[in-house]
Coordinates of N, CA and C in Angstrom, one line a residue:
V1 N 90.4 114.9 99.6 CA 91.4 113.9 99.2 C 90.7 113.1 98.1
Q2 N 91.4 112.9 97.0 CA 91.0 112.1 95.9 C 91.9 110.9 95.7
L3 N 91.3 109.7 95.5 CA 92.1 108.5 95.3 C 91.8 107.9 93.9
Q4 N 92.8 107.5 93.3 CA 92.7 106.8 92.0 C 93.3 105.4 92.1
A5 N 92.5 104.4 92.0 CA 93.1 103.0 92.0 C 93.2 102.5 90.6
F6 N 94.3 101.9 90.3 CA 94.5 101.3 89.0 C 95.5 100.1 89.1
G7 N 95.6 99.5 88.0 CA 96.5 98.3 87.9 C 95.8 97.0 87.8
G8 N 94.5 97.0 87.8 CA 93.8 95.7 87.7 C 93.9 95.2 86.2
G9 N 93.4 94.0 86.0 CA 93.4 93.4 84.7 C 93.1 92.0 84.8
L10 N 93.4 91.3 83.7 CA 93.2 89.8 83.5 C 94.5 89.1 83.7
V11 N 94.5 88.1 84.6 CA 95.7 87.4 84.9 C 95.3 85.9 85.1
Q12 N 96.2 85.0 84.8 CA 95.9 83.6 85.0 C 96.2 83.2 86.4
V13 N 95.6 82.1 86.8 CA 95.8 81.5 88.1 C 97.3 81.4 88.4
G14 N 97.7 81.8 89.6 CA 99.1 81.7 90.0 C 99.8 83.0 89.6
G15 N 99.3 83.8 88.8 CA 100.0 85.0 88.4 C 99.9 86.1 89.5
S16 N 100.5 87.3 89.1 CA 100.6 88.4 90.0 C 100.1 89.7 89.4
L17 N 99.7 90.6 90.2 CA 99.4 91.9 89.8 C 99.7 92.9 91.0
R18 N 100.0 94.1 90.6 CA 100.3 95.1 91.6 C 99.3 96.2 91.4
L19 N 98.4 96.5 92.4 CA 97.5 97.6 92.3 C 98.1 98.8 92.9
S20 N 97.7 99.9 92.4 CA 98.2 101.2 92.9 C 97.0 102.1 93.3
C21 N 97.3 102.9 94.3 CA 96.3 103.8 94.8 C 97.0 105.2 94.9
A22 N 96.8 106.0 94.0 CA 97.4 107.3 94.0 C 96.5 108.4 94.6
A23 N 97.1 109.2 95.5 CA 96.4 110.1 96.3 C 96.7 111.6 95.8
S24 N 95.7 112.4 95.8 CA 95.9 113.8 95.6 C 95.1 114.6 96.6
G25 N 95.6 115.8 96.9 CA 94.8 116.6 97.9 C 95.1 116.2 99.3
G26 N 96.0 115.3 99.5 CA 96.4 114.9 100.9 C 97.6 113.9 100.8
T27 N 98.3 113.8 101.8 CA 99.5 112.9 101.8 C 99.2 111.6 102.5
I28 N 99.7 110.5 101.9 CA 99.4 109.2 102.4 C 99.8 109.0 103.8
S29 N 100.8 109.7 104.2 CA 101.4 109.5 105.6 C 100.4 110.0 106.7
S30 N 99.4 110.7 106.2 CA 98.4 111.3 107.2 C 97.2 110.3 107.4
Y31 N 97.2 109.2 106.7 CA 96.0 108.4 106.8 C 96.3 106.9 107.0
V32 N 95.4 106.2 107.6 CA 95.3 104.8 107.5 C 94.8 104.4 106.2
V33 N 95.4 103.4 105.5 CA 95.0 103.0 104.2 C 94.6 101.6 104.2
G34 N 93.4 101.4 103.6 CA 92.8 100.0 103.5 C 92.6 99.7 102.1
W35 N 92.6 98.4 101.8 CA 92.1 97.8 100.6 C 90.9 96.9 100.8
F36 N 89.9 97.0 100.0 CA 88.7 96.2 100.1 C 88.4 95.7 98.7
R37 N 87.5 94.7 98.7 CA 87.1 94.2 97.3 C 85.7 93.8 97.4
R38 N 85.1 93.8 96.2 CA 83.7 93.3 96.0 C 83.7 92.3 94.9
A39 N 83.5 91.0 95.2 CA 83.4 90.0 94.2 C 82.0 90.0 93.6
P40 N 81.8 89.5 92.4 CA 80.5 89.4 91.8 C 79.5 88.7 92.7
G41 N 78.4 89.4 92.9 CA 77.3 88.8 93.7 C 77.6 88.8 95.2
K42 N 78.7 89.4 95.7 CA 79.0 89.3 97.1 C 79.1 90.7 97.7
E43 N 79.1 90.8 99.0 CA 79.3 92.0 99.7 C 80.8 92.4 99.7
R44 N 81.0 93.7 99.9 CA 82.4 94.2 100.0 C 83.0 93.6 101.2
E45 N 84.3 93.3 101.0 CA 85.0 92.6 102.1 C 86.4 93.2 102.3
F46 N 86.9 93.1 103.5 CA 88.2 93.6 103.8 C 89.3 92.8 103.2
V47 N 90.4 93.4 102.7 CA 91.6 92.7 102.2 C 92.8 93.0 103.0
A48 N 93.1 94.2 103.2 CA 94.3 94.6 104.0 C 94.3 96.0 104.4
V49 N 95.0 96.3 105.5 CA 95.1 97.7 106.0 C 96.4 98.0 106.6
T50 N 96.9 99.2 106.3 CA 98.2 99.5 106.9 C 98.0 100.8 107.7
P51 N 98.6 100.9 108.9 CA 98.5 102.1 109.7 C 99.3 103.2 109.2
R52 N 99.1 104.4 109.8 CA 99.9 105.5 109.4 C 101.4 105.3 109.6
R53 N 101.7 104.7 110.7 CA 103.1 104.4 111.0 C 103.2 103.1 111.9
G54 N 104.3 102.6 111.9 CA 104.5 101.4 112.7 C 104.2 100.1 111.9
D55 N 104.4 99.0 112.5 CA 104.2 97.7 111.9 C 102.9 97.0 112.3
G56 N 101.8 97.7 111.9 CA 100.6 97.1 112.3 C 99.7 96.7 111.1
T57 N 100.3 96.3 110.0 CA 99.5 95.9 108.9 C 98.8 94.6 109.2
V58 N 97.5 94.6 108.7 CA 96.6 93.5 108.9 C 96.1 93.0 107.6
Y59 N 96.1 91.7 107.4 CA 95.6 91.1 106.2 C 94.4 90.1 106.5
A60 N 93.5 90.0 105.6 CA 92.5 89.0 105.7 C 93.1 87.7 105.6
D61 N 92.6 86.7 106.3 CA 93.2 85.4 106.3 C 93.3 84.8 104.9
S62 N 92.4 85.1 104.1 CA 92.4 84.5 102.8 C 93.5 85.0 101.9
V63 N 94.1 86.1 102.2 CA 95.2 86.6 101.4 C 96.6 86.7 102.1
K64 N 96.6 86.3 103.4 CA 97.8 86.4 104.1 C 98.9 85.5 103.5
G65 N 100.1 86.1 103.4 CA 101.2 85.4 102.8 C 101.3 85.5 101.3
R66 N 100.2 86.0 100.7 CA 100.2 86.2 99.2 C 100.1 87.7 98.8
F67 N 99.5 88.5 99.6 CA 99.3 89.9 99.3 C 100.2 90.7 100.2
A68 N 100.6 91.8 99.7 CA 101.5 92.7 100.6 C 101.1 94.2 100.2
I69 N 100.9 95.0 101.3 CA 100.6 96.4 101.1 C 101.8 97.2 101.4
S70 N 102.0 98.2 100.7 CA 103.2 99.1 100.9 C 102.9 100.5 100.5
R71 N 103.7 101.4 101.0 CA 103.6 102.9 100.7 C 104.8 103.4 100.1
D72 N 104.6 104.4 99.2 CA 105.7 105.1 98.6 C 105.4 106.6 98.8
S73 N 106.0 107.2 99.8 CA 105.7 108.6 100.1 C 106.1 109.5 99.0
A74 N 107.2 109.2 98.3 CA 107.7 110.1 97.2 C 106.6 110.2 96.1
E75 N 106.0 109.0 95.8 CA 104.9 109.0 94.8 C 103.6 109.3 95.4
N76 N 103.5 109.4 96.7 CA 102.2 109.6 97.4 C 101.2 108.5 96.9
T77 N 101.7 107.3 96.9 CA 100.9 106.1 96.4 C 101.0 104.9 97.3
V78 N 99.9 104.2 97.4 CA 99.9 103.0 98.2 C 99.7 101.8 97.2
Y79 N 100.4 100.7 97.4 CA 100.4 99.6 96.5 C 99.8 98.3 97.2
L80 N 99.2 97.5 96.4 CA 98.8 96.2 96.9 C 99.4 95.1 95.9
Q81 N 100.5 94.5 96.4 CA 101.1 93.4 95.6 C 100.3 92.1 95.8
M82 N 99.8 91.5 94.7 CA 99.0 90.3 94.8 C 99.7 89.2 94.1
N83 N 100.1 88.2 94.8 CA 100.8 87.0 94.2 C 100.0 85.8 94.3
S84 N 100.3 84.8 93.6 CA 99.6 83.5 93.6 C 98.1 83.6 93.6
L85 N 97.7 84.4 92.6 CA 96.3 84.7 92.5 C 95.4 83.5 92.2
K86 N 94.2 83.5 92.7 CA 93.3 82.4 92.6 C 92.0 83.0 91.9
P87 N 91.2 82.1 91.4 CA 89.9 82.6 90.7 C 89.0 83.3 91.7
E88 N 89.1 82.9 93.0 CA 88.2 83.5 94.0 C 88.7 84.9 94.4
N89 N 89.9 85.3 93.9 CA 90.3 86.7 94.1 C 89.7 87.7 93.0
T90 N 89.0 87.2 92.1 CA 88.3 88.0 91.1 C 87.4 89.0 91.8
A91 N 87.5 90.3 91.6 CA 86.7 91.3 92.3 C 87.1 92.6 91.8
V92 N 86.3 93.6 92.1 CA 86.7 95.0 92.0 C 87.4 95.4 93.3
Y93 N 88.6 95.9 93.2 CA 89.4 96.3 94.4 C 89.4 97.8 94.6
F94 N 89.1 98.2 95.9 CA 89.1 99.6 96.2 C 90.1 99.9 97.3
C95 N 90.7 101.1 97.1 CA 91.5 101.6 98.2 C 90.7 102.7 99.0
A96 N 91.1 102.8 100.2 CA 90.3 103.8 101.0 C 91.2 104.4 102.1
F97 N 90.9 105.6 102.5 CA 91.7 106.3 103.5 C 90.8 106.6 104.7
R98 N 91.4 106.6 105.9 CA 90.6 107.1 107.0 C 91.6 107.9 107.9
G99 N 91.1 108.8 108.6 CA 91.9 109.6 109.6 C 92.1 108.8 110.8
G100 N 92.8 109.4 111.7 CA 93.1 108.7 113.0 C 94.2 107.7 112.9
E101 N 94.3 106.9 113.9 CA 95.4 105.9 114.0 C 94.9 104.5 113.9
Y102 N 93.6 104.2 114.1 CA 93.2 102.9 114.2 C 93.1 102.2 112.8
P103 N 93.8 101.1 112.6 CA 93.7 100.4 111.3 C 92.5 99.5 111.2
S104 N 91.4 100.2 110.9 CA 90.1 99.5 110.9 C 90.0 98.5 109.7
T105 N 89.3 97.4 110.0 CA 89.0 96.4 108.9 C 87.6 96.6 108.5
Q106 N 86.9 97.6 109.0 CA 85.5 97.8 108.6 C 85.4 98.9 107.6
A107 N 84.7 98.7 106.5 CA 84.6 99.7 105.4 C 83.9 101.0 105.9
Y108 N 82.9 100.9 106.8 CA 82.2 102.1 107.2 C 83.1 103.1 107.9
G109 N 84.2 102.7 108.3 CA 85.1 103.6 109.1 C 86.0 104.5 108.2
Y110 N 85.8 104.4 106.9 CA 86.7 105.0 105.9 C 86.1 106.3 105.3
D111 N 86.9 107.3 105.2 CA 86.4 108.6 104.7 C 86.5 108.8 103.2
Y112 N 87.5 108.3 102.6 CA 87.7 108.5 101.2 C 87.9 107.2 100.5
W113 N 87.3 107.1 99.3 CA 87.4 105.9 98.5 C 87.8 106.2 97.0
G114 N 88.6 105.3 96.5 CA 88.9 105.3 95.1 C 87.8 104.7 94.3
Q115 N 87.9 104.7 93.0 CA 86.8 104.3 92.1 C 86.8 102.8 91.9
G116 N 87.8 102.1 92.3 CA 87.9 100.6 92.1 C 88.6 100.2 90.8
T117 N 89.2 99.1 90.9 CA 89.9 98.6 89.7 C 89.6 97.1 89.7
L118 N 89.2 96.6 88.5 CA 88.8 95.2 88.3 C 89.9 94.2 88.1
V119 N 89.9 93.2 89.0 CA 90.9 92.1 88.8 C 90.1 90.9 88.5
T120 N 90.6 90.2 87.4 CA 89.9 89.0 86.9 C 91.0 87.9 86.8
V121 N 90.8 86.8 87.6 CA 91.7 85.7 87.6 C 91.1 84.6 86.8
S122 N 91.7 84.2 85.7 CA 91.2 83.1 84.9 C 91.8 81.8 85.2
S123 N 91.0 80.7 85.2 CA 91.5 79.4 85.5 C 91.8 78.6 84.2

């Protein structure tokens, strides 16, 4: 499975961006999908995860109510809609897939990773 993340860019505080994670070599319905990020000088951290099925999406407390993860099976793409962006959201964002059912919030549990897309929020 190959993942391509894109949609990052420069946005002002309070703005919005939608990140995309396009999959090839596998269907998104077969995987748990997570989003993670690495801010400058910091460790990679969990952002959001959506299970294969059901309503078990989990968000990091810092993005809850502002970010939303969704799937488009026809496009075989997962999205991360980011609203009300803050400077502390500046980071490289990664999408990741894992097999099984458990919507893990831990990066080490994921099998496939996209290359990352940079989001910069300017104040």
